[in-house]
Short mmCIF file of C-alpha atoms in Angstrom, two decimals:
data_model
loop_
_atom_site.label_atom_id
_atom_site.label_comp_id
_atom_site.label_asym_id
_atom_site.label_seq_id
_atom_site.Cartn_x
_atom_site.Cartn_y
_atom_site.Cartn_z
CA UNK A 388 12.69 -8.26 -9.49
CA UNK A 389 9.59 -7.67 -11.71
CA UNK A 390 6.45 -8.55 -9.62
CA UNK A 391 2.66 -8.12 -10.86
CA UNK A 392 0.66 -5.50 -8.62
CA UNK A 393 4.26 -3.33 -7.69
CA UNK A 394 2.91 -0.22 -6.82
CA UNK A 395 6.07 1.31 -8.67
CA UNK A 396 3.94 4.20 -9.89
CA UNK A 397 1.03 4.03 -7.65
CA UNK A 398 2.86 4.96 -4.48
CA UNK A 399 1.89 8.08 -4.29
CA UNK A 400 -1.58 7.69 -4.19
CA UNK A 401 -1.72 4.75 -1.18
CA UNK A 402 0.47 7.11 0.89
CA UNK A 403 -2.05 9.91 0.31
CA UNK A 404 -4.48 7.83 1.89
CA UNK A 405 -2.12 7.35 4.78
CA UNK A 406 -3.62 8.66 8.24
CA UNK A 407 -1.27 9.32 11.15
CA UNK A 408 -0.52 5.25 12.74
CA UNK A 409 2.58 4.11 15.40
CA UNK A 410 2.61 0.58 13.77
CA UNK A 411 2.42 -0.34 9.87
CA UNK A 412 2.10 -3.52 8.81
CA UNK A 413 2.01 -4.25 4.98
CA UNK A 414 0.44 -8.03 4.46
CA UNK A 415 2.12 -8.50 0.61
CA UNK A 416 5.50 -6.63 0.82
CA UNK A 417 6.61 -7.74 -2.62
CA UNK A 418 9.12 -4.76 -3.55
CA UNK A 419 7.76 -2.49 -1.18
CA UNK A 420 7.82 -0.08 -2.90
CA UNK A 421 5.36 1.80 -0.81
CA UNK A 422 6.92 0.62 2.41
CA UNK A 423 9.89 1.89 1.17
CA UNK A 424 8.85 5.64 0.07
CA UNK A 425 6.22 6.31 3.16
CA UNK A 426 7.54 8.12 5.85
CA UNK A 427 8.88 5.70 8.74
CA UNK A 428 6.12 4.51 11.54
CA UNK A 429 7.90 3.09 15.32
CA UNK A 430 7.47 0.16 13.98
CA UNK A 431 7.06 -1.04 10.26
CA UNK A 432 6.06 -5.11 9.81
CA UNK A 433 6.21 -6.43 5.79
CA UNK A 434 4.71 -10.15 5.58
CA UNK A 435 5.48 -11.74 2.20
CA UNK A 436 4.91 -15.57 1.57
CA UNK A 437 6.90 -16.09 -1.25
CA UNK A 438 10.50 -16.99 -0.39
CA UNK A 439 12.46 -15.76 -3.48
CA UNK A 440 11.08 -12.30 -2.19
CA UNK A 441 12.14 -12.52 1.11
CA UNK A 442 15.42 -13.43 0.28
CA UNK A 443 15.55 -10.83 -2.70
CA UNK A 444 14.87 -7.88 0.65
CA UNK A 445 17.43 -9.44 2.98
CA UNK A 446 20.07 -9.28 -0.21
CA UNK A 447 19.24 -5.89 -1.21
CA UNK A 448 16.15 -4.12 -0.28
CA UNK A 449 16.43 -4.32 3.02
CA UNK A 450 19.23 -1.28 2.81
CA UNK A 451 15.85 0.64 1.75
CA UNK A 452 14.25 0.11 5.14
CA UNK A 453 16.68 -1.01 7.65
CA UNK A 454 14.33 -0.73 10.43
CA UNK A 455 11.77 -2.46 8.59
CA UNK A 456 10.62 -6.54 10.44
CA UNK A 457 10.40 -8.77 7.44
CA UNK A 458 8.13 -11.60 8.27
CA UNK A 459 7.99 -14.89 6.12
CA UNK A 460 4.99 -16.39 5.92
CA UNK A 461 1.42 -16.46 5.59
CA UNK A 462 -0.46 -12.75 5.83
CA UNK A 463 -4.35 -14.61 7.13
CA UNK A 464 -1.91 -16.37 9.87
CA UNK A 465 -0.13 -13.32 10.95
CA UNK A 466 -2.83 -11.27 11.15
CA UNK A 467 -5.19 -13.27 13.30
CA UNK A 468 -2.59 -13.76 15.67
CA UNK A 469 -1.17 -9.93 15.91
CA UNK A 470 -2.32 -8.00 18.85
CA UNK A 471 -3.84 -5.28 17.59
CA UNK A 472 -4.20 -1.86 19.74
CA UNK A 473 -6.03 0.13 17.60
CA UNK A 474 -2.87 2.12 16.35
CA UNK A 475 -1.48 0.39 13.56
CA UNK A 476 -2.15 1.05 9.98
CA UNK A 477 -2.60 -2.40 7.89
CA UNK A 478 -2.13 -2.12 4.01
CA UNK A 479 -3.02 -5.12 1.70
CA UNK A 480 -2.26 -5.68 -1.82
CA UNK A 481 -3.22 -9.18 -2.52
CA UNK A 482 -2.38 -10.45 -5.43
CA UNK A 483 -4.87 -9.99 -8.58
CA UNK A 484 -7.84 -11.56 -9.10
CA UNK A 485 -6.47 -14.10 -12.22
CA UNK A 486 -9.34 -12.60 -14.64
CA UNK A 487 -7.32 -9.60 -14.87
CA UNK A 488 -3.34 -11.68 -15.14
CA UNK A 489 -3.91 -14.71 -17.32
CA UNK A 490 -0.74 -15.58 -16.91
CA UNK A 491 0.04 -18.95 -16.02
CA UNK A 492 2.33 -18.35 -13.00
CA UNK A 493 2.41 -14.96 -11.65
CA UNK A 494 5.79 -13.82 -9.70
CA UNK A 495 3.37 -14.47 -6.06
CA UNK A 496 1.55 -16.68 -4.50
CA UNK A 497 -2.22 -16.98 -6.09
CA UNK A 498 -5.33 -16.62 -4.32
CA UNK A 499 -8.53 -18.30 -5.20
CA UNK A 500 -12.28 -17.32 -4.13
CA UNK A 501 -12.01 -18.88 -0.99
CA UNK A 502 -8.56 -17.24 0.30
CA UNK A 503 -10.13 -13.88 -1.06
CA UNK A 504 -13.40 -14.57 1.51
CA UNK A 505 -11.44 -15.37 4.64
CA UNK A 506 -8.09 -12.53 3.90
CA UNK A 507 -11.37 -9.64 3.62
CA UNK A 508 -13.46 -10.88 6.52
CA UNK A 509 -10.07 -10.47 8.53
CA UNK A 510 -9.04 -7.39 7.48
CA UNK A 511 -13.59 -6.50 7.80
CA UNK A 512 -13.02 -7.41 11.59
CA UNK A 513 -9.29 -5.29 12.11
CA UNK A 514 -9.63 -2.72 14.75
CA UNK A 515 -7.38 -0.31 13.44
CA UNK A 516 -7.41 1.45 9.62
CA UNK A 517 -7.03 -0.68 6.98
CA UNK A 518 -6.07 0.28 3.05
CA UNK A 519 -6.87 -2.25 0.20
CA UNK A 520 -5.87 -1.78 -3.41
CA UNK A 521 -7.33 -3.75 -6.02
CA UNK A 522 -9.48 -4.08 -9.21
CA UNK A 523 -13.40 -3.14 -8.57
CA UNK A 524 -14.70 -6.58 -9.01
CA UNK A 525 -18.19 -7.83 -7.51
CA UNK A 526 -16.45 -9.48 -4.54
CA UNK A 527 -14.50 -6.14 -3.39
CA UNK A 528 -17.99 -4.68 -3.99
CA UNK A 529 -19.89 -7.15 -1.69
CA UNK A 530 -16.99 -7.36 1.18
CA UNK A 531 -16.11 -3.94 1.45
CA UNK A 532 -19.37 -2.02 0.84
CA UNK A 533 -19.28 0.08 3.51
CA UNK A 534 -15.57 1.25 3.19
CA UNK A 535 -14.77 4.20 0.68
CA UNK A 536 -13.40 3.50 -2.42
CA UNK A 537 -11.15 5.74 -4.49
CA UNK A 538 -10.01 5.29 -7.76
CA UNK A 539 -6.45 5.53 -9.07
CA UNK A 540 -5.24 5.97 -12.28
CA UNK A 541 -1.35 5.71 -13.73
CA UNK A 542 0.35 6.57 -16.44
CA UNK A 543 2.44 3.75 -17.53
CA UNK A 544 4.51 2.77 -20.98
CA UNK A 545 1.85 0.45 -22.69
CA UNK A 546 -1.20 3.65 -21.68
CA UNK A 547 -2.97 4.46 -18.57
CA UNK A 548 -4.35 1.41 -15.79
CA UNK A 549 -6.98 2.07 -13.27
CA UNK A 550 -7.01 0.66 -9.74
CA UNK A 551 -9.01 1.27 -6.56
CA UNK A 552 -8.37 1.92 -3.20
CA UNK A 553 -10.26 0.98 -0.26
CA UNK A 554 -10.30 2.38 2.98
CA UNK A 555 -12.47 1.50 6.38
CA UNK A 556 -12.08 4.69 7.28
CA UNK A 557 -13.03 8.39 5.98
CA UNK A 558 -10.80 10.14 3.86
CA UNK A 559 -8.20 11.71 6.44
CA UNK A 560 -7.56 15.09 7.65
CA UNK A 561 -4.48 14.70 8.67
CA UNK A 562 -2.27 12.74 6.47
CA UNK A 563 1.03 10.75 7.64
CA UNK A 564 3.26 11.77 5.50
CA UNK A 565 2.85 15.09 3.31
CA UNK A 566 5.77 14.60 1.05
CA UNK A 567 3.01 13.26 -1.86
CA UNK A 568 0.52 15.52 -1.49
CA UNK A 569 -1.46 15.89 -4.80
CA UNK A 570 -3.18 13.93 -7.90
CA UNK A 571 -0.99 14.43 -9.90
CA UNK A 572 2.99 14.61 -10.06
CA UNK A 573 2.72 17.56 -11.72
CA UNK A 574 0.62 19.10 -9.18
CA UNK A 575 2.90 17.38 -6.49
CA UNK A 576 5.93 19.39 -7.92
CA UNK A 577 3.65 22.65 -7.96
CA UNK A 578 3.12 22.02 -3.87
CA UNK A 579 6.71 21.50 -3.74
CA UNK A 580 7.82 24.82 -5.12
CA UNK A 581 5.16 26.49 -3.10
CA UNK A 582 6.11 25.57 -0.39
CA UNK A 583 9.71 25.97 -0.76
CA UNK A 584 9.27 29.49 -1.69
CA UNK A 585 7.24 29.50 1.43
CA UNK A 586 10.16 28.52 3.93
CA UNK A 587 12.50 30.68 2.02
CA UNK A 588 10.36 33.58 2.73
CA UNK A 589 9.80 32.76 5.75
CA UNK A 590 13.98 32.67 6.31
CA UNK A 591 14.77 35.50 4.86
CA UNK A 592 11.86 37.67 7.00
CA UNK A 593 13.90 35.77 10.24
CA UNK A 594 17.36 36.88 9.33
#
């Protein structure tokens, strides 16, 4: 299913961002692809309005994460009404502001300025670490001023796109998953074959 914002490339660089969380909750699953690729939390929560989607993971994707929760419905709802303990990890990926897809109908449901307003004042008042991605537009700017933003950019087949990620918290330490460590895939292999030379050193030296 092609869907505008898929984070087919991108993956990567959100889990990078990734601190250590017991609960993750993505608020526009679409074909989770990063839900899909992080490493597992206790619990894992996508939220996806659009129904064509939903029934697209219970058909198929849903072999991808089979202890994922696949909510229905409205991200804004679900949110205010989840109890929140301060260990979940929330990424959003609403859909694109429509300056940047001028397509008439875009495979998701739209937002407009108001549903932008009241989905970042949520996520501003979330007691747990939140990730954003996005295009660096005025109202990111104004919203999320005081969260770090990194930028993002992916090869793809028509060039290179740049996208930003923002985070409420600072850049972690510790990182949830290690498997992506890197910029770059080529440096990603290069930690790879370090550090498989690394435990195969550190077999032979136990045998």
């Amino acid at each position: 299913m092609s869907y505008p914002g898929g984070k087919g490339r991108a993956y990567p660089h959100v889990i990078n961002q990734m601190p250590p969380h017991h609960v993750y909750i993505e608020t526009h699953l679409g074909t989770g692809t990063v839900l899909r690729n992080k490493r597992p939390a206790a619990r894992m929560i996508g939220i996806e309005i659009v129904q064509e989607v939903g029934a697209n993971w219970r058909m198929r994707d849903k072999d991808d994460a089979p202890d994922a929760e696949i909510i229905e419905g409205d991200a804004l709802k679900l949110l205010r009404a989840y109890p929140f303990e301060g260990h979940e990890l929330v990424y959003a990926d609403p859909p694109y502001c429509p300056r940047r897809h001028r397509k008439a109908r875009l495979s998701r449901a739209e937002y407009g300025c108001r549903d932008y307003l009241a989905f970042l004042g949520v996520l501003s008042t979330l007691p747990c670490n939140v990730i954003v991605s996005g295009y660096a537009c005025g109202l990111y700017e104004t919203r999320l001023a005081q969260w770090h933003r990194e930028e993002i950019t992916v090869a793809v087949h028509r060039g290179a796109w740049t996208e930003s990620l923002w985070v409420n918290y600072p850049p972690p330490v510790l990182l949830q998953d290690h498997c992506y460590t890197g910029a770059t895939f080529r440096e990603r292999e290069a930690i790879r074959r370090r550090r498989r030379t690394l435990v195969d050193k550190i077999a032979c030296a136990a045998s």
